[in-house]
Each structure stands twice: as structure tokens, then as C-alpha cells.
mmCIF file of C-alpha atoms in Angstrom:
data_model
loop_
_atom_site.group_PDB
_atom_site.id
_atom_site.type_symbol
_atom_site.label_atom_id
_atom_site.label_comp_id
_atom_site.label_asym_id
_atom_site.label_seq_id
_atom_site.Cartn_x
_atom_site.Cartn_y
_atom_site.Cartn_z
ATOM 1 C CA MET A 1 0.999 -35.514 -3.361
ATOM 2 C CA PRO A 2 3.053 -32.942 -1.397
ATOM 3 C CA THR A 3 1.616 -32.291 2.024
ATOM 4 C CA ASP A 4 4.044 -29.542 2.969
ATOM 5 C CA PRO A 5 1.939 -26.370 2.977
ATOM 6 C CA ALA A 6 4.913 -24.360 1.769
ATOM 7 C CA LEU A 7 4.897 -26.385 -1.436
ATOM 8 C CA GLY A 8 1.204 -25.887 -2.010
ATOM 9 C CA CYS A 9 -1.284 -28.728 -2.105
ATOM 10 C CA SER A 10 -1.855 -30.362 -5.427
ATOM 11 C CA ALA A 11 -5.288 -31.562 -6.417
ATOM 12 C CA GLY A 12 -5.573 -32.947 -9.905
ATOM 13 C CA SER A 13 -3.180 -31.000 -12.092
ATOM 14 C CA HIS A 14 -3.309 -27.737 -10.148
ATOM 15 C CA TYR A 15 -1.461 -26.316 -7.174
ATOM 16 C CA TYR A 16 -3.555 -24.518 -4.573
ATOM 17 C CA TYR A 17 -2.302 -21.933 -2.103
ATOM 18 C CA TRP A 18 -2.745 -23.336 1.375
ATOM 19 C CA TYR A 19 -2.175 -20.232 3.490
ATOM 20 C CA PRO A 20 -4.899 -17.551 3.733
ATOM 21 C CA ALA A 21 -5.141 -15.427 0.602
ATOM 22 C CA GLY A 22 -5.230 -12.196 2.643
ATOM 23 C CA THR A 23 -1.467 -11.577 2.590
ATOM 24 C CA PRO A 24 -1.079 -11.676 -1.227
ATOM 25 C CA PHE A 25 -4.254 -9.598 -1.691
ATOM 26 C CA VAL A 26 -3.302 -6.895 0.814
ATOM 27 C CA THR A 27 0.274 -6.720 -0.482
ATOM 28 C CA LEU A 28 -0.800 -6.469 -4.114
ATOM 29 C CA PRO A 29 -0.985 -2.616 -4.253
ATOM 30 C CA LEU A 30 2.564 -2.381 -2.897
ATOM 31 C CA MET A 31 3.721 -4.995 -5.399
ATOM 32 C CA ILE A 32 2.214 -2.923 -8.224
ATOM 33 C CA ALA A 33 3.886 0.239 -6.869
ATOM 34 C CA MET A 34 7.226 -1.597 -6.625
ATOM 35 C CA ASP A 35 6.808 -2.930 -10.162
ATOM 36 C CA TRP A 36 6.151 0.567 -11.526
ATOM 37 C CA SER A 37 9.216 1.918 -9.676
ATOM 38 C CA LEU A 38 11.383 -0.875 -11.054
ATOM 39 C CA ARG A 39 10.192 -0.217 -14.607
ATOM 40 C CA VAL A 40 11.962 3.141 -14.266
ATOM 41 C CA MET A 41 14.758 2.395 -11.791
ATOM 42 C CA GLY A 42 15.491 -1.228 -12.726
ATOM 43 C CA PRO A 43 17.183 -0.620 -16.114
ATOM 44 C CA ILE A 44 19.213 2.254 -14.618
ATOM 45 C CA ALA A 45 20.401 0.054 -11.710
ATOM 46 C CA ASP A 46 21.133 -2.791 -14.109
ATOM 47 C CA ARG A 47 23.225 -0.508 -16.344
ATOM 48 C CA LEU A 48 25.048 1.200 -13.469
ATOM 49 C CA GLY A 49 25.664 -2.065 -11.615
ATOM 50 C CA GLY A 50 27.026 -3.792 -14.693
ATOM 51 C CA GLY A 51 28.788 -7.038 -13.806
ATOM 52 C CA ARG A 52 28.994 -6.137 -10.133
ATOM 53 C CA LEU A 53 25.382 -7.028 -9.431
ATOM 54 C CA GLY A 54 24.796 -10.501 -8.029
ATOM 55 C CA PRO A 55 22.338 -12.799 -9.842
ATOM 56 C CA VAL A 56 19.502 -12.142 -7.378
ATOM 57 C CA TRP A 57 19.948 -8.365 -7.513
ATOM 58 C CA ARG A 58 20.118 -8.487 -11.308
ATOM 59 C CA ALA A 59 16.936 -10.556 -11.410
ATOM 60 C CA PHE A 60 15.297 -7.976 -9.123
ATOM 61 C CA ALA A 61 16.418 -5.075 -11.344
ATOM 62 C CA GLN A 62 15.068 -6.956 -14.374
ATOM 63 C CA ARG A 63 11.708 -7.498 -12.603
ATOM 64 C CA ASP A 64 12.168 -11.252 -12.500
ATOM 65 C CA TYR A 65 10.233 -11.515 -9.261
ATOM 66 C CA LEU A 66 10.339 -15.265 -8.834
ATOM 67 C CA ALA A 67 14.098 -15.555 -9.182
ATOM 68 C CA SER A 68 14.436 -12.646 -6.724
ATOM 69 C CA HIS A 69 11.469 -13.499 -4.519
ATOM 70 C CA LEU A 70 13.503 -13.168 -1.296
ATOM 71 C CA LEU A 71 14.327 -9.546 -2.131
ATOM 72 C CA VAL A 72 10.718 -8.908 -3.143
ATOM 73 C CA GLU A 73 9.550 -10.331 0.181
ATOM 74 C CA LEU A 74 12.080 -8.248 2.126
ATOM 75 C CA ALA A 75 11.150 -5.009 0.346
ATOM 76 C CA LEU A 76 7.396 -5.511 0.619
ATOM 77 C CA SER A 77 7.323 -6.818 4.191
ATOM 78 C CA SER A 78 9.616 -3.950 5.266
ATOM 79 C CA ALA A 79 7.255 -1.449 3.639
ATOM 80 C CA ILE A 80 4.240 -3.076 5.298
ATOM 81 C CA VAL A 81 5.697 -2.970 8.820
ATOM 82 C CA ALA A 82 7.032 0.566 8.233
ATOM 83 C CA LEU A 83 3.445 1.578 7.364
ATOM 84 C CA ALA A 84 2.217 -0.166 10.526
ATOM 85 C CA THR A 85 4.751 1.957 12.467
ATOM 86 C CA LEU A 86 3.272 5.042 10.806
ATOM 87 C CA PHE A 87 -0.186 4.126 12.133
ATOM 88 C CA VAL A 88 1.201 3.326 15.594
ATOM 89 C CA PHE A 89 2.730 6.823 15.640
ATOM 90 C CA LEU A 90 -0.485 8.480 14.452
ATOM 91 C CA THR A 91 -2.537 6.548 17.043
ATOM 92 C CA ALA A 92 -0.112 7.554 19.785
ATOM 93 C CA ARG A 93 -0.398 11.206 18.692
ATOM 94 C CA VAL A 94 -4.134 11.076 19.493
ATOM 95 C CA TYR A 95 -3.248 10.507 23.162
ATOM 96 C CA LEU A 96 0.413 11.500 23.675
ATOM 97 C CA GLY A 97 2.851 14.324 23.022
ATOM 98 C CA LEU A 98 5.293 14.291 20.110
ATOM 99 C CA ALA A 99 8.293 12.828 21.971
ATOM 100 C CA GLY A 100 6.208 10.078 23.587
ATOM 101 C CA SER A 101 4.622 9.179 20.251
ATOM 102 C CA ILE A 102 7.968 8.959 18.445
ATOM 103 C CA ALA A 103 9.388 6.836 21.279
ATOM 104 C CA LEU A 104 6.395 4.483 21.180
ATOM 105 C CA ALA A 105 6.560 4.124 17.387
ATOM 106 C CA LEU A 106 10.286 3.391 17.468
ATOM 107 C CA LEU A 107 9.830 0.902 20.321
ATOM 108 C CA PHE A 108 7.215 -0.868 18.209
ATOM 109 C CA ALA A 109 9.476 -0.839 15.143
ATOM 110 C CA PHE A 110 12.769 -1.844 16.756
ATOM 111 C CA ALA A 111 12.056 -3.467 20.125
ATOM 112 C CA THR A 112 9.458 -6.035 19.132
ATOM 113 C CA SER A 113 9.185 -8.923 16.680
ATOM 114 C CA ALA A 114 8.051 -6.334 14.101
ATOM 115 C CA TRP A 115 11.744 -6.065 13.165
ATOM 116 C CA SER A 116 12.980 -9.593 13.866
ATOM 117 C CA THR A 117 10.058 -11.488 12.327
ATOM 118 C CA ALA A 118 7.271 -9.538 10.638
ATOM 119 C CA SER A 119 9.493 -7.426 8.390
ATOM 120 C CA ARG A 120 11.789 -10.288 7.298
ATOM 121 C CA ALA A 121 9.539 -12.154 4.868
ATOM 122 C CA LEU A 122 6.061 -11.990 3.380
ATOM 123 C CA TRP A 123 4.162 -14.115 5.821
ATOM 124 C CA GLN A 124 1.010 -13.250 7.771
ATOM 125 C CA HIS A 125 2.499 -11.259 10.652
ATOM 126 C CA GLY A 126 3.345 -7.966 8.924
ATOM 127 C CA PRO A 127 0.073 -7.449 7.039
ATOM 128 C CA ALA A 128 -1.882 -8.450 10.184
ATOM 129 C CA MET A 129 0.063 -5.835 12.178
ATOM 130 C CA LEU A 130 -0.704 -3.217 9.525
ATOM 131 C CA MET A 131 -4.430 -4.004 9.562
ATOM 132 C CA LEU A 132 -4.669 -3.999 13.372
ATOM 133 C CA SER A 133 -2.727 -0.732 13.710
ATOM 134 C CA THR A 134 -4.948 0.859 11.040
ATOM 135 C CA ALA A 135 -8.099 -0.324 12.841
ATOM 136 C CA LEU A 136 -6.762 0.988 16.162
ATOM 137 C CA TYR A 137 -6.065 4.373 14.573
ATOM 138 C CA LEU A 138 -9.602 4.578 13.143
ATOM 139 C CA LEU A 139 -11.123 3.539 16.481
ATOM 140 C CA SER A 140 -9.059 6.207 18.251
ATOM 141 C CA LEU A 141 -10.314 8.917 15.898
ATOM 142 C CA ALA A 142 -13.933 7.688 15.942
ATOM 143 C CA PRO A 143 -15.076 9.687 19.034
ATOM 144 C CA LYS A 144 -14.422 12.918 17.058
ATOM 145 C CA GLN A 145 -15.264 11.564 13.574
ATOM 146 C CA PRO A 146 -17.990 8.911 14.008
ATOM 147 C CA VAL A 147 -17.925 7.914 10.320
ATOM 148 C CA LEU A 148 -14.520 6.315 10.938
ATOM 149 C CA LEU A 149 -16.042 3.797 13.337
ATOM 150 C CA ALA A 150 -17.729 1.963 10.440
ATOM 151 C CA CYS A 151 -14.495 2.181 8.430
ATOM 152 C CA SER A 152 -12.671 0.206 11.142
ATOM 153 C CA ALA A 153 -14.547 -2.924 10.001
ATOM 154 C CA ALA A 154 -12.552 -3.056 6.746
ATOM 155 C CA PRO A 155 -9.043 -3.520 8.205
ATOM 156 C CA LEU A 156 -10.391 -5.901 10.850
ATOM 157 C CA VAL A 157 -12.027 -8.145 8.245
ATOM 158 C CA LEU A 158 -8.848 -8.009 6.153
ATOM 159 C CA ALA A 159 -6.875 -8.985 9.268
ATOM 160 C CA TYR A 160 -9.149 -12.025 9.645
ATOM 161 C CA PHE A 161 -8.538 -13.109 6.045
ATOM 162 C CA ILE A 162 -4.807 -12.631 6.591
ATOM 163 C CA ARG A 163 -4.613 -14.556 9.877
ATOM 164 C CA PRO A 164 -7.712 -16.348 11.196
ATOM 165 C CA THR A 165 -6.793 -15.833 14.888
ATOM 166 C CA GLU A 166 -7.452 -12.106 14.345
ATOM 167 C CA SER A 167 -11.104 -13.115 14.492
ATOM 168 C CA VAL A 168 -10.752 -12.521 18.247
ATOM 169 C CA VAL A 169 -10.180 -8.782 17.678
ATOM 170 C CA LEU A 170 -12.868 -8.674 14.978
ATOM 171 C CA VAL A 171 -15.474 -10.195 17.311
ATOM 172 C CA MET A 172 -14.504 -7.989 20.268
ATOM 173 C CA VAL A 173 -14.703 -4.773 18.225
ATOM 174 C CA ALA A 174 -18.003 -5.927 16.665
ATOM 175 C CA THR A 175 -19.359 -6.469 20.182
ATOM 176 C CA TYR A 176 -18.111 -3.024 21.233
ATOM 177 C CA VAL A 177 -19.842 -1.348 18.283
ATOM 178 C CA LEU A 178 -23.034 -3.358 18.799
ATOM 179 C CA ILE A 179 -23.321 -2.546 22.504
ATOM 180 C CA HIS A 180 -22.003 1.014 22.681
ATOM 181 C CA HIS A 181 -22.661 2.434 19.196
ATOM 182 C CA ARG A 182 -25.777 0.580 18.120
ATOM 183 C CA GLY A 183 -26.731 3.309 15.655
ATOM 184 C CA GLN A 184 -23.471 2.733 13.772
ATOM 185 C CA PHE A 185 -23.612 -1.062 13.839
ATOM 186 C CA VAL A 186 -25.486 -1.545 10.537
ATOM 187 C CA LYS A 187 -22.933 0.649 8.746
ATOM 188 C CA TRP A 188 -20.094 -1.224 10.459
ATOM 189 C CA LEU A 189 -21.613 -4.558 9.425
ATOM 190 C CA LEU A 190 -22.114 -3.377 5.846
ATOM 191 C CA ALA A 191 -18.456 -2.304 5.657
ATOM 192 C CA ALA A 192 -17.472 -5.734 6.995
ATOM 193 C CA ILE A 193 -19.631 -7.567 4.437
ATOM 194 C CA VAL A 194 -18.360 -5.448 1.530
ATOM 195 C CA THR A 195 -14.755 -6.200 2.568
ATOM 196 C CA ALA A 196 -15.374 -9.913 3.086
ATOM 197 C CA THR A 197 -17.317 -10.523 -0.145
ATOM 198 C CA PRO A 198 -14.356 -10.554 -2.611
ATOM 199 C CA PHE A 199 -12.552 -13.096 -0.408
ATOM 200 C CA LEU A 200 -15.620 -15.320 -0.122
ATOM 201 C CA ILE A 201 -16.118 -15.212 -3.897
ATOM 202 C CA TYR A 202 -12.421 -15.920 -4.525
ATOM 203 C CA ASN A 203 -12.549 -18.888 -2.139
ATOM 204 C CA LEU A 204 -15.754 -20.241 -3.696
ATOM 205 C CA VAL A 205 -14.316 -19.974 -7.204
ATOM 206 C CA THR A 206 -10.882 -21.346 -6.308
ATOM 207 C CA TYR A 207 -11.558 -23.811 -3.489
ATOM 208 C CA HIS A 208 -15.314 -24.443 -3.909
ATOM 209 C CA ARG A 209 -15.889 -23.410 -0.304
ATOM 210 C CA PRO A 210 -16.281 -19.991 1.360
ATOM 211 C CA LEU A 211 -13.239 -20.440 3.596
ATOM 212 C CA GLN A 212 -9.956 -22.172 2.833
ATOM 213 C CA THR A 213 -9.155 -25.326 4.791
ATOM 214 C CA TYR A 214 -6.579 -23.322 6.778
ATOM 215 C CA PHE A 215 -9.500 -21.546 8.495
ATOM 216 C CA THR A 216 -11.262 -24.716 9.567
ATOM 217 C CA LEU A 217 -8.406 -26.983 10.670
ATOM 218 C CA PRO A 218 -8.841 -28.532 14.140
ATOM 219 C CA LEU A 219 -5.736 -26.785 15.473
ATOM 220 C CA PHE A 220 -6.887 -26.231 19.043
ATOM 221 C CA LEU A 221 -6.751 -28.528 22.070
ATOM 222 C CA LYS A 222 -10.056 -29.604 23.567
ATOM 223 C CA PRO A 223 -10.623 -27.985 26.983
ATOM 224 C CA THR A 224 -10.378 -31.254 28.909
ATOM 225 C CA PRO A 225 -8.574 -31.647 32.272
ATOM 226 C CA SER A 226 -5.902 -33.808 30.626
ATOM 227 C CA ASN A 227 -5.016 -30.904 28.304
ATOM 228 C CA PHE A 228 -4.779 -28.259 31.035
ATOM 229 C CA PRO A 229 -1.072 -28.846 31.872
ATOM 230 C CA ALA A 230 -0.105 -28.386 28.203
ATOM 231 C CA MET A 231 -2.303 -25.292 27.956
ATOM 232 C CA LEU A 232 -0.831 -23.780 31.133
ATOM 233 C CA THR A 233 2.707 -24.437 29.892
ATOM 234 C CA ALA A 234 1.892 -22.749 26.580
ATOM 235 C CA PHE A 235 0.175 -19.878 28.411
ATOM 236 C CA ALA A 236 3.359 -19.205 30.400
ATOM 237 C CA GLY A 237 5.551 -19.913 27.366
ATOM 238 C CA VAL A 238 3.936 -17.190 25.265
ATOM 239 C CA ALA A 239 4.955 -14.706 27.963
ATOM 240 C CA VAL A 240 8.290 -15.907 29.355
ATOM 241 C CA SER A 241 9.652 -18.773 27.258
ATOM 242 C CA PRO A 242 13.420 -18.223 26.852
ATOM 243 C CA SER A 243 13.197 -18.834 23.104
ATOM 244 C CA ARG A 244 10.024 -16.927 22.177
ATOM 245 C CA GLY A 245 8.466 -15.273 25.230
ATOM 246 C CA VAL A 246 7.058 -11.860 24.383
ATOM 247 C CA PHE A 247 8.238 -10.336 27.686
ATOM 248 C CA VAL A 248 11.705 -11.889 27.283
ATOM 249 C CA PHE A 249 12.321 -10.289 23.899
ATOM 250 C CA SER A 250 10.265 -7.118 24.416
ATOM 251 C CA PRO A 251 10.340 -6.505 28.194
ATOM 252 C CA PHE A 252 9.040 -2.937 27.809
ATOM 253 C CA LEU A 253 5.642 -4.494 27.005
ATOM 254 C CA LEU A 254 5.294 -5.226 30.745
ATOM 255 C CA PHE A 255 4.412 -1.527 31.014
ATOM 256 C CA SER A 256 1.292 -2.251 28.967
ATOM 257 C CA LEU A 257 -0.012 -4.341 31.892
ATOM 258 C CA ALA A 258 0.610 -1.339 34.153
ATOM 259 C CA GLY A 259 -1.171 0.762 31.525
ATOM 260 C CA ILE A 260 -4.235 -1.473 31.727
ATOM 261 C CA GLY A 261 -4.216 -0.988 35.523
ATOM 262 C CA LEU A 262 -4.015 2.787 35.017
ATOM 263 C CA LEU A 263 -6.928 2.720 32.553
ATOM 264 C CA LEU A 264 -8.973 0.737 35.050
ATOM 265 C CA ARG A 265 -8.343 3.314 37.785
ATOM 266 C CA LYS A 266 -8.807 6.471 35.733
ATOM 267 C CA LYS A 267 -11.610 5.142 33.470
ATOM 268 C CA TRP A 268 -9.751 6.604 30.485
ATOM 269 C CA MET A 269 -10.825 5.522 26.950
ATOM 270 C CA THR A 270 -13.677 3.610 28.584
ATOM 271 C CA PRO A 271 -15.177 1.331 27.385
ATOM 272 C CA LEU A 272 -13.056 0.716 24.246
ATOM 273 C CA TRP A 273 -9.972 -0.301 26.214
ATOM 274 C CA CYS A 274 -11.961 -3.061 27.997
ATOM 275 C CA TYR A 275 -12.721 -4.728 24.655
ATOM 276 C CA LEU A 276 -9.164 -4.297 23.405
ATOM 277 C CA ALA A 277 -7.756 -5.726 26.645
ATOM 278 C CA ALA A 278 -10.224 -8.625 26.406
ATOM 279 C CA ALA A 279 -9.099 -9.231 22.806
ATOM 280 C CA LEU A 280 -5.493 -9.324 24.017
ATOM 281 C CA ALA A 281 -6.330 -11.804 26.789
ATOM 282 C CA LEU A 282 -8.429 -14.030 24.511
ATOM 283 C CA HIS A 283 -5.708 -13.997 21.861
ATOM 284 C CA TRP A 284 -3.207 -15.090 24.496
ATOM 285 C CA LEU A 285 -5.568 -17.891 25.543
ATOM 286 C CA ALA A 286 -6.070 -18.952 21.906
ATOM 287 C CA LEU A 287 -2.292 -19.181 21.403
ATOM 288 C CA SER A 288 -2.030 -21.265 24.588
ATOM 289 C CA ASP A 289 -4.656 -23.634 23.256
ATOM 290 C CA PHE A 290 -2.817 -24.189 20.001
ATOM 291 C CA GLN A 291 -2.093 -27.827 19.246
ATOM 292 C CA LEU A 292 1.575 -28.208 18.261
ATOM 293 C CA MET B 1 1.053 21.389 16.108
ATOM 294 C CA ARG B 2 -0.519 21.490 12.643
ATOM 295 C CA PRO B 3 -1.982 18.214 11.311
ATOM 296 C CA GLY B 4 0.337 18.433 8.281
ATOM 297 C CA ALA B 5 3.360 18.428 10.569
ATOM 298 C CA ASN B 6 2.130 15.239 12.235
ATOM 299 C CA ALA B 7 1.770 13.559 8.857
ATOM 300 C CA ALA B 8 5.225 14.755 7.791
ATOM 301 C CA ILE B 9 6.825 13.325 10.935
ATOM 302 C CA ALA B 10 4.857 10.100 10.462
ATOM 303 C CA PHE B 11 6.217 9.701 6.920
ATOM 304 C CA LEU B 12 9.754 10.495 8.087
ATOM 305 C CA ILE B 13 9.503 7.769 10.736
ATOM 306 C CA CYS B 14 8.016 5.389 8.168
ATOM 307 C CA GLY B 15 10.877 6.097 5.728
ATOM 308 C CA PHE B 16 13.540 5.699 8.404
ATOM 309 C CA VAL B 17 12.067 2.389 9.606
ATOM 310 C CA PHE B 18 11.798 1.134 6.006
ATOM 311 C CA VAL B 19 15.455 1.929 5.248
ATOM 312 C CA VAL B 20 16.702 0.211 8.427
ATOM 313 C CA TYR B 21 14.502 -2.830 7.747
ATOM 314 C CA VAL B 22 15.632 -3.168 4.133
ATOM 315 C CA LEU B 23 19.289 -2.961 5.176
ATOM 316 C CA SER B 24 18.812 -5.628 7.876
ATOM 317 C CA PRO B 25 19.621 -9.292 7.182
ATOM 318 C CA ILE B 26 17.165 -11.234 5.083
ATOM 319 C CA SER B 27 15.231 -14.236 6.381
ATOM 320 C CA GLN B 28 14.471 -17.316 4.323
ATOM 321 C CA SER B 29 11.236 -19.073 5.032
ATOM 322 C CA SER B 30 9.429 -21.855 3.261
ATOM 323 C CA ASP B 31 6.216 -20.555 4.884
ATOM 324 C CA SER B 32 6.304 -17.460 2.681
ATOM 325 C CA PHE B 33 7.617 -19.257 -0.420
ATOM 326 C CA TRP B 34 4.356 -19.054 -2.346
ATOM 327 C CA THR B 35 3.298 -15.487 -1.486
ATOM 328 C CA VAL B 36 5.110 -13.846 -4.416
ATOM 329 C CA PRO B 37 3.977 -16.476 -6.978
ATOM 330 C CA VAL B 38 0.383 -16.066 -5.799
ATOM 331 C CA MET B 39 0.630 -12.274 -6.159
ATOM 332 C CA LEU B 40 2.016 -12.706 -9.665
ATOM 333 C CA SER B 41 -0.801 -15.078 -10.500
ATOM 334 C CA LEU B 42 -3.296 -12.451 -9.308
ATOM 335 C CA LEU B 43 -1.563 -9.826 -11.453
ATOM 336 C CA ALA B 44 -1.286 -12.028 -14.511
ATOM 337 C CA GLU B 45 -3.771 -11.794 -17.348
ATOM 338 C CA ASP B 46 -4.811 -15.355 -16.616
ATOM 339 C CA ASN B 47 -3.997 -17.702 -13.801
ATOM 340 C CA ILE B 48 -0.236 -18.228 -13.967
ATOM 341 C CA ILE B 49 -0.584 -21.604 -12.320
ATOM 342 C CA ARG B 50 -2.015 -22.852 -15.608
ATOM 343 C CA LEU B 51 1.492 -22.528 -16.995
ATOM 344 C CA TRP B 52 2.434 -25.371 -14.718
ATOM 345 C CA THR B 53 0.266 -27.744 -16.659
ATOM 346 C CA ASN B 54 1.010 -26.124 -20.031
ATOM 347 C CA THR B 55 -2.689 -25.789 -20.754
ATOM 348 C CA ARG B 56 -2.302 -22.136 -21.696
ATOM 349 C CA SER B 57 0.435 -19.598 -22.087
ATOM 350 C CA CYS B 58 -0.563 -16.040 -21.565
ATOM 351 C CA CYS B 59 1.904 -14.443 -19.224
ATOM 352 C CA ALA B 60 4.798 -12.089 -19.628
ATOM 353 C CA LYS B 61 8.073 -13.511 -20.916
ATOM 354 C CA ASN B 62 9.761 -12.832 -17.572
ATOM 355 C CA ASP B 63 7.132 -14.775 -15.681
ATOM 356 C CA ILE B 64 7.475 -17.799 -17.924
ATOM 357 C CA LYS B 65 11.243 -17.778 -17.509
ATOM 358 C CA ALA B 66 10.906 -17.340 -13.759
ATOM 359 C CA TRP B 67 8.377 -20.128 -13.476
ATOM 360 C CA SER B 68 10.739 -22.520 -15.200
ATOM 361 C CA VAL B 69 13.401 -21.599 -12.621
ATOM 362 C CA LEU B 70 10.931 -22.115 -9.804
ATOM 363 C CA ARG B 71 9.826 -25.424 -11.221
ATOM 364 C CA LYS B 72 13.439 -26.599 -11.356
ATOM 365 C CA ASN B 73 13.993 -25.502 -7.742
ATOM 366 C CA ILE B 74 10.998 -27.442 -6.544
ATOM 367 C CA LYS B 75 11.989 -30.583 -8.408
#
């Protein structure tokens, strides 16, 4: 029986998808849009390209998505992260001028792992970025349009079903709504339940359990003194490791720490920023606690 | 600035980012290997994974051909 998650896990005569089902579900509308475009453009490209098209490109033009799955992944993940950039820009426009917003969006798109990782293949990172940026946009608009506060539950729940560690953000925003917008909490919760239900049903039907095993794996170190050195190393590594440190590859993000200091002093966007900053810190801690 | 102008600029940025991303080098990852097959199985009339065990055949001709390629690759 193959144990490599990338090869799926066989049980009986079937193969079961091991990674969270959120990525394929969220990407499905884009896949349908791409398929419809290729129904029109594919034959034209195939005819114009003639013998010059490589086998993968020809397969793509002929809508043979498995033979051309790398191109499909590139196109869809690029579209997903480009859409996330759109929401980063729109969120920035709520608070900043045009030039600042464009600069921030382009920094997100080209000076972070959005370009080097999330947009390169159809894994969890890109769709999670899209869901979080959408939720942030809705939360930013909510003070003027309160109905959007409840809507923010949908992308956050989707983010959880895409990548379970996004539960940190989901819980922090739920706490924020519960404490500071109690009147909206039932609506927010209803939106969350409606979004989660199809996934729970899918998991029950497919895996005979509400959550896939990926969500319940014991992946985290126990908080015992013997584990603290490893956790501290990982904590520093996430920030400044030469091979993957976030501040090594995207040093401009250091300004976000200064931004948190500024928020603290000026009490701007209070109290939402406190919950978002706490989500950031807890996420960092969760990554440091990850058992490799 | 009118709200429409904001949206227009947002879509321009989105389009620009998409074009640059698509033209950038591709990345191969076994972690994402199954995402496209799972999407196709969700789009298929019936669960495409059934094709694997030959219990049913219900999918588009292209999918069947592609699955045989995939099956060969995995073997």
C-alpha cells in the first residue's frame, strides 16, 4: 500500500485523496472557466500551432488535463494568487492612497513567496492566501457595511478546509465577532456552518468521518521542556533561516512589525488589529511547534 | 476617485500579475500531483476514480485516455 501522500492512499480498491479537499473545491470554478475558454481557444491554438506545439502544450490545447496537469496547475494557481493580489489592493485602498495601495499589492505579488511558491503549483498556499485576503477585505469594509462581517465567515471556513492551520485565524476572528459584534455573531456562525456543511458531508460520504485524517494527525510537538530547544530553533528559523526565513526572503515585512507598533500607539483599527496580530503570532508559534 | 476606477485598477493589477506569473518558470511538485485529478473527478458525471478499478466507465473520452497515461506514469 503506498504511503506517500502524493500518490494517494489506497484502501481496498480505491484511491483516496490525502490532502484537504478545500483546494480542489475552491479551484473548481476557475477550472470550469478555463475549460470553457479552451473549448473555444484550444482548437484555434492547436490549428495555428500545428507541429510546433510540444506534447504538453498540445495536450493542454486539446483539454487533456491530466497529460498537461503541470500547465493546468500553473494557470490556475497563477489566477488564484493574482486574485489574492486584487483583494490585497482593494483592502489597501480602504486605508491608503492609490500609489501606496499599488505598491503594497505589487510587493505582495512579487516580493513574497506568493510568486516563488504559491503561484507555481496547485497546492494549499495559493487558495489559502486568496481566502485570507478576501476575509481581510470583508472585515475592512464591515465598519461601513455591517452585513459583510457575517460574510467574512465563508472565506475563513474555506481557508480552514484548504489548510487546517488557518483555524488560528478562524478562531481569532470568531472571538473578535463574538466579543465586539455580539449582535452579528449568530449570522456569522450561520454563514460558517453553511460553508462548512458541504465539506463535512463530502468527508462523511468519502472518508466516513467528518474530517480527513490530514486534519487530525499528531503533527505538533508536546510542550515539554525537552522540546523547547527544537521549538525555539523553529521559531527563529521561520523568521531568519537562510533557506526559508520569511524576513530573509521578504525583508520589507519587517515594516509590518513597525506597523503593529504604530497601531498600538495610535489605536487605529482597534480592536480588529489586535486579533489579527494575535492570529499572526499564534500561527508563527504553531509553525514552530510543527514536528518535522 | 470613483469606485469603478478602483475596480478597474484592481483588475489591471490582477491581469498584469497573472501574465507575469504564467510566464514565470513552472514548478513540479508531487504534493500537488493529485489536485487536478481530484478536480476532474468532481467534474465528472461519476467518480472518475472508479475507472481505476474498471467497475464503471462513464467519463469523457479524453479523461479515459488521460487516466491511462497517468496510470502508466504511476506504475
